[in-house]
GROMACS .gro file of C-alpha atoms in nm:
model
  272
    1UNK     CA    1  -3.276  -1.128   0.512
    2UNK     CA    2  -3.197  -0.808   0.322
    3UNK     CA    3  -3.510  -0.640   0.462
    4UNK     CA    4  -3.411  -0.731   0.817
    5UNK     CA    5  -3.062  -0.582   0.759
    6UNK     CA    6  -3.217  -0.261   0.626
    7UNK     CA    7  -3.429  -0.232   0.940
    8UNK     CA    8  -3.126  -0.241   1.169
    9UNK     CA    9  -3.107   0.056   1.404
   10UNK     CA   10  -2.806   0.285   1.437
   11UNK     CA   11  -2.695   0.104   1.753
   12UNK     CA   12  -2.726  -0.231   1.572
   13UNK     CA   13  -2.495  -0.099   1.301
   14UNK     CA   14  -2.249   0.022   1.563
   15UNK     CA   15  -2.255  -0.319   1.731
   16UNK     CA   16  -2.204  -0.489   1.395
   17UNK     CA   17  -1.910  -0.258   1.320
   18UNK     CA   18  -1.761  -0.332   1.662
   19UNK     CA   19  -1.751  -0.706   1.592
   20UNK     CA   20  -1.597  -0.649   1.249
   21UNK     CA   21  -1.325  -0.440   1.415
   22UNK     CA   22  -1.272  -0.701   1.687
   23UNK     CA   23  -1.230  -0.984   1.434
   24UNK     CA   24  -0.998  -0.768   1.220
   25UNK     CA   25  -0.786  -0.679   1.524
   26UNK     CA   26  -0.762  -1.046   1.622
   27UNK     CA   27  -0.646  -1.135   1.269
   28UNK     CA   28  -0.373  -0.870   1.283
   29UNK     CA   29  -0.277  -0.987   1.632
   30UNK     CA   30  -0.249  -1.354   1.527
   31UNK     CA   31  -0.036  -1.278   1.221
   32UNK     CA   32   0.162  -1.033   1.436
   33UNK     CA   33   0.248  -1.314   1.679
   34UNK     CA   34   0.380  -1.522   1.388
   35UNK     CA   35   0.591  -1.228   1.273
   36UNK     CA   36   0.714  -1.169   1.630
   37UNK     CA   37   0.834  -1.529   1.659
   38UNK     CA   38   1.004  -1.513   1.317
   39UNK     CA   39   1.222  -1.221   1.428
   40UNK     CA   40   1.543  -1.339   1.261
   41UNK     CA   41   1.383  -1.396   0.921
   42UNK     CA   42   1.179  -1.074   0.927
   43UNK     CA   43   1.471  -0.848   1.019
   44UNK     CA   44   1.785  -1.013   0.881
   45UNK     CA   45   1.643  -1.161   0.561
   46UNK     CA   46   1.373  -0.907   0.468
   47UNK     CA   47   1.401  -0.568   0.637
   48UNK     CA   48   1.780  -0.534   0.643
   49UNK     CA   49   1.822  -0.666   0.287
   50UNK     CA   50   1.792  -0.320   0.118
   51UNK     CA   51   2.094  -0.214   0.326
   52UNK     CA   52   2.308  -0.466   0.133
   53UNK     CA   53   2.472  -0.337  -0.189
   54UNK     CA   54   2.400  -0.679  -0.346
   55UNK     CA   55   2.025  -0.633  -0.307
   56UNK     CA   56   1.843  -0.737  -0.626
   57UNK     CA   57   1.722  -0.383  -0.704
   58UNK     CA   58   2.073  -0.236  -0.691
   59UNK     CA   59   2.204  -0.514  -0.916
   60UNK     CA   60   1.920  -0.452  -1.164
   61UNK     CA   61   1.986  -0.078  -1.184
   62UNK     CA   62   2.358  -0.149  -1.222
   63UNK     CA   63   2.292  -0.380  -1.519
   64UNK     CA   64   2.064  -0.117  -1.675
   65UNK     CA   65   2.336   0.142  -1.626
   66UNK     CA   66   2.601  -0.084  -1.781
   67UNK     CA   67   2.371  -0.151  -2.076
   68UNK     CA   68   2.395   0.219  -2.158
   69UNK     CA   69   2.772   0.214  -2.117
   70UNK     CA   70   2.806   0.367  -1.772
   71UNK     CA   71   2.840   0.261  -1.408
   72UNK     CA   72   2.649   0.560  -1.274
   73UNK     CA   73   2.381   0.350  -1.104
   74UNK     CA   74   2.618   0.089  -0.961
   75UNK     CA   75   2.699   0.101  -0.589
   76UNK     CA   76   2.966  -0.076  -0.385
   77UNK     CA   77   2.846   0.000  -0.036
   78UNK     CA   78   2.581   0.183   0.166
   79UNK     CA   79   2.802   0.336   0.436
   80UNK     CA   80   2.600   0.343   0.754
   81UNK     CA   81   2.558   0.121   1.056
   82UNK     CA   82   2.261   0.058   1.283
   83UNK     CA   83   2.257   0.163   1.644
   84UNK     CA   84   2.016   0.154   1.936
   85UNK     CA   85   2.016   0.456   2.167
   86UNK     CA   86   1.733   0.369   2.405
   87UNK     CA   87   1.683   0.072   2.638
   88UNK     CA   88   1.347  -0.025   2.492
   89UNK     CA   89   1.411   0.086   2.133
   90UNK     CA   90   1.478  -0.258   1.986
   91UNK     CA   91   1.185  -0.415   2.168
   92UNK     CA   92   0.958  -0.131   2.055
   93UNK     CA   93   1.077  -0.169   1.695
   94UNK     CA   94   1.015  -0.544   1.719
   95UNK     CA   95   0.658  -0.494   1.845
   96UNK     CA   96   0.558  -0.232   1.585
   97UNK     CA   97   0.721  -0.426   1.304
   98UNK     CA   98   0.527  -0.738   1.405
   99UNK     CA   99   0.202  -0.538   1.404
  100UNK     CA  100   0.283  -0.395   1.060
  101UNK     CA  101   0.362  -0.739   0.919
  102UNK     CA  102   0.045  -0.869   1.082
  103UNK     CA  103  -0.158  -0.598   0.908
  104UNK     CA  104  -0.001  -0.676   0.570
  105UNK     CA  105  -0.054  -1.052   0.598
  106UNK     CA  106  -0.408  -1.013   0.732
  107UNK     CA  107  -0.509  -0.764   0.462
  108UNK     CA  108  -0.724  -1.007   0.257
  109UNK     CA  109  -0.922  -1.094   0.570
  110UNK     CA  110  -0.953  -0.724   0.661
  111UNK     CA  111  -1.095  -0.656   0.315
  112UNK     CA  112  -1.336  -0.946   0.368
  113UNK     CA  113  -1.457  -0.787   0.692
  114UNK     CA  114  -1.501  -0.452   0.513
  115UNK     CA  115  -1.708  -0.625   0.247
  116UNK     CA  116  -1.921  -0.802   0.505
  117UNK     CA  117  -1.998  -0.467   0.668
  118UNK     CA  118  -2.092  -0.278   0.350
  119UNK     CA  119  -2.259  -0.565   0.161
  120UNK     CA  120  -2.602  -0.532   0.331
  121UNK     CA  121  -2.635  -0.190   0.165
  122UNK     CA  122  -2.568  -0.330  -0.183
  123UNK     CA  123  -2.799  -0.492  -0.436
  124UNK     CA  124  -2.813  -0.870  -0.462
  125UNK     CA  125  -2.626  -0.868  -0.795
  126UNK     CA  126  -2.353  -0.646  -0.648
  127UNK     CA  127  -2.300  -0.884  -0.355
  128UNK     CA  128  -2.196  -1.155  -0.599
  129UNK     CA  129  -1.877  -0.959  -0.664
  130UNK     CA  130  -1.742  -1.029  -0.315
  131UNK     CA  131  -1.477  -1.276  -0.429
  132UNK     CA  132  -1.357  -1.047  -0.709
  133UNK     CA  133  -1.346  -0.748  -0.474
  134UNK     CA  134  -1.135  -0.934  -0.217
  135UNK     CA  135  -0.899  -1.085  -0.476
  136UNK     CA  136  -0.843  -0.762  -0.671
  137UNK     CA  137  -0.806  -0.545  -0.359
  138UNK     CA  138  -0.558  -0.789  -0.205
  139UNK     CA  139  -0.365  -0.823  -0.531
  140UNK     CA  140  -0.329  -0.445  -0.569
  141UNK     CA  141  -0.226  -0.403  -0.206
  142UNK     CA  142   0.039  -0.677  -0.220
  143UNK     CA  143   0.160  -0.543  -0.555
  144UNK     CA  144   0.197  -0.200  -0.391
  145UNK     CA  145   0.383  -0.350  -0.094
  146UNK     CA  146   0.624  -0.529  -0.331
  147UNK     CA  147   0.673  -0.204  -0.524
  148UNK     CA  148   0.747  -0.025  -0.197
  149UNK     CA  149   0.995  -0.295  -0.095
  150UNK     CA  150   1.180  -0.344  -0.423
  151UNK     CA  151   1.165   0.013  -0.557
  152UNK     CA  152   1.077   0.286  -0.305
  153UNK     CA  153   1.275   0.144  -0.011
  154UNK     CA  154   1.603   0.076  -0.199
  155UNK     CA  155   1.594   0.419  -0.365
  156UNK     CA  156   1.538   0.586  -0.029
  157UNK     CA  157   1.796   0.379   0.161
  158UNK     CA  158   2.062   0.427  -0.106
  159UNK     CA  159   2.009   0.801  -0.137
  160UNK     CA  160   1.971   0.884   0.231
  161UNK     CA  161   2.238   0.633   0.338
  162UNK     CA  162   2.496   0.791   0.108
  163UNK     CA  163   2.393   1.153   0.159
  164UNK     CA  164   2.631   1.360   0.370
  165UNK     CA  165   2.672   1.729   0.452
  166UNK     CA  166   3.025   1.677   0.579
  167UNK     CA  167   3.285   1.402   0.620
  168UNK     CA  168   3.296   1.495   0.987
  169UNK     CA  169   2.953   1.339   1.039
  170UNK     CA  170   2.943   0.964   1.108
  171UNK     CA  171   2.658   0.766   0.955
  172UNK     CA  172   2.516   0.581   1.256
  173UNK     CA  173   2.145   0.537   1.193
  174UNK     CA  174   1.896   0.459   1.468
  175UNK     CA  175   1.734   0.125   1.399
  176UNK     CA  176   1.393   0.280   1.469
  177UNK     CA  177   1.453   0.545   1.201
  178UNK     CA  178   1.549   0.285   0.941
  179UNK     CA  179   1.257   0.052   1.016
  180UNK     CA  180   1.017   0.348   1.016
  181UNK     CA  181   1.134   0.439   0.664
  182UNK     CA  182   1.085   0.081   0.539
  183UNK     CA  183   0.749   0.046   0.714
  184UNK     CA  184   0.610   0.375   0.578
  185UNK     CA  185   0.735   0.292   0.226
  186UNK     CA  186   0.557  -0.045   0.224
  187UNK     CA  187   0.228   0.076   0.372
  188UNK     CA  188   0.213   0.398   0.169
  189UNK     CA  189   0.278   0.211  -0.156
  190UNK     CA  190   0.027  -0.061  -0.068
  191UNK     CA  191  -0.248   0.189   0.005
  192UNK     CA  192  -0.169   0.404  -0.300
  193UNK     CA  193  -0.215   0.099  -0.523
  194UNK     CA  194  -0.572   0.074  -0.392
  195UNK     CA  195  -0.660   0.382  -0.600
  196UNK     CA  196  -0.866   0.188  -0.861
  197UNK     CA  197  -1.078   0.035  -0.583
  198UNK     CA  198  -1.138   0.377  -0.426
  199UNK     CA  199  -1.234   0.524  -0.765
  200UNK     CA  200  -1.471   0.232  -0.826
  201UNK     CA  201  -1.672   0.304  -0.511
  202UNK     CA  202  -1.661   0.681  -0.561
  203UNK     CA  203  -1.796   0.625  -0.912
  204UNK     CA  204  -2.068   0.396  -0.776
  205UNK     CA  205  -2.175   0.673  -0.539
  206UNK     CA  206  -2.171   0.928  -0.821
  207UNK     CA  207  -1.898   1.137  -0.658
  208UNK     CA  208  -1.650   1.082  -0.942
  209UNK     CA  209  -1.702   1.056  -1.318
  210UNK     CA  210  -1.460   0.973  -1.601
  211UNK     CA  211  -1.503   1.324  -1.743
  212UNK     CA  212  -1.405   1.468  -1.403
  213UNK     CA  213  -1.093   1.250  -1.389
  214UNK     CA  214  -0.997   1.343  -1.745
  215UNK     CA  215  -1.056   1.714  -1.682
  216UNK     CA  216  -0.824   1.716  -1.382
  217UNK     CA  217  -0.563   1.478  -1.530
  218UNK     CA  218  -0.300   1.757  -1.535
  219UNK     CA  219  -0.374   1.842  -1.173
  220UNK     CA  220  -0.346   1.472  -1.089
  221UNK     CA  221  -0.006   1.464  -1.260
  222UNK     CA  222   0.119   1.745  -1.037
  223UNK     CA  223  -0.028   1.572  -0.731
  224UNK     CA  224   0.141   1.244  -0.828
  225UNK     CA  225   0.478   1.417  -0.866
  226UNK     CA  226   0.435   1.581  -0.525
  227UNK     CA  227   0.336   1.247  -0.373
  228UNK     CA  228   0.636   1.080  -0.538
  229UNK     CA  229   0.861   1.349  -0.393
  230UNK     CA  230   0.721   1.280  -0.045
  231UNK     CA  231   0.770   0.903  -0.043
  232UNK     CA  232   1.101   0.899  -0.234
  233UNK     CA  233   1.438   1.077  -0.212
  234UNK     CA  234   1.449   1.427  -0.368
  235UNK     CA  235   1.607   1.324  -0.700
  236UNK     CA  236   1.440   1.326  -1.040
  237UNK     CA  237   1.510   0.963  -1.135
  238UNK     CA  238   1.351   0.823  -0.817
  239UNK     CA  239   1.046   1.045  -0.853
  240UNK     CA  240   0.992   0.941  -1.215
  241UNK     CA  241   1.030   0.570  -1.132
  242UNK     CA  242   0.767   0.598  -0.858
  243UNK     CA  243   0.538   0.832  -1.052
  244UNK     CA  244   0.503   0.602  -1.356
  245UNK     CA  245   0.301   0.320  -1.188
  246UNK     CA  246   0.085   0.573  -1.003
  247UNK     CA  247   0.000   0.745  -1.332
  248UNK     CA  248  -0.082   0.405  -1.484
  249UNK     CA  249  -0.315   0.338  -1.190
  250UNK     CA  250  -0.481   0.676  -1.250
  251UNK     CA  251  -0.546   0.588  -1.616
  252UNK     CA  252  -0.684   0.248  -1.508
  253UNK     CA  253  -0.909   0.432  -1.262
  254UNK     CA  254  -1.049   0.645  -1.547
  255UNK     CA  255  -1.134   0.328  -1.739
  256UNK     CA  256  -1.298   0.174  -1.431
  257UNK     CA  257  -1.501   0.490  -1.372
  258UNK     CA  258  -1.617   0.480  -1.736
  259UNK     CA  259  -1.730   0.118  -1.702
  260UNK     CA  260  -1.918   0.195  -1.380
  261UNK     CA  261  -2.087   0.497  -1.539
  262UNK     CA  262  -2.208   0.287  -1.836
  263UNK     CA  263  -2.346   0.020  -1.602
  264UNK     CA  264  -2.530   0.276  -1.393
  265UNK     CA  265  -2.682   0.433  -1.706
  266UNK     CA  266  -2.806   0.091  -1.822
  267UNK     CA  267  -2.963   0.028  -1.480
  268UNK     CA  268  -3.136   0.366  -1.478
  269UNK     CA  269  -3.277   0.303  -1.829
  270UNK     CA  270  -3.410  -0.039  -1.725
  271UNK     CA  271  -3.575   0.107  -1.413
  272UNK     CA  272  -3.724   0.398  -1.609
   0.00000   0.00000   0.00000
């Protein structure tokens, strides 16, 4: 079976990839339909929740602030209202939100399709790790999405919702702008948390080594701070809160790269 897969022509690989993409698209579409039907729950209960001053994240930061004897992190209100300025804006937001939710929910299956496509090029022993690959990748992605929802999004909404250059400016936010911020926060965080998986495959291909990652740790720190500044409001506390888990993921990636390097050295010694 493996020999037949190796003998596949370029066009056969393209055809195989096409069917993987078709199945992945169908999975996103099916979950998207479910999200589209559950409009009230998706918007009112989930997406608009960070707009409420009683959101769990705000209450947590308030308790932390009070623990240190101050109310600096407590908020009473996020003073802006939603508005729709175009005829098709709400429908467009509904469609793209459904697609995004469909992508998030279908992620484990998408990872499965990715594995099915790359597995023919792996050794028999490596193919046995399919279940672990899917579980770990999905776990990291969902963990990142939760981090984006409970940390990145509230920090961004609170900061940007309260920011004002003048009292003469009314805070009427386009619904598309708000949803775009939430959507980008969730997806960006989810994909960033896939860093250990990316490092694993780069290490397998010999493109990254633990010594390389250690050597450029300081550069990575600067890059992480810049990345944190991009996906969070421009205040130090928010950037530090977001940077910490990313730095932890980087250290985990160094450990993973070290393990992969040791395994590859053992294989090369056995084959020698």
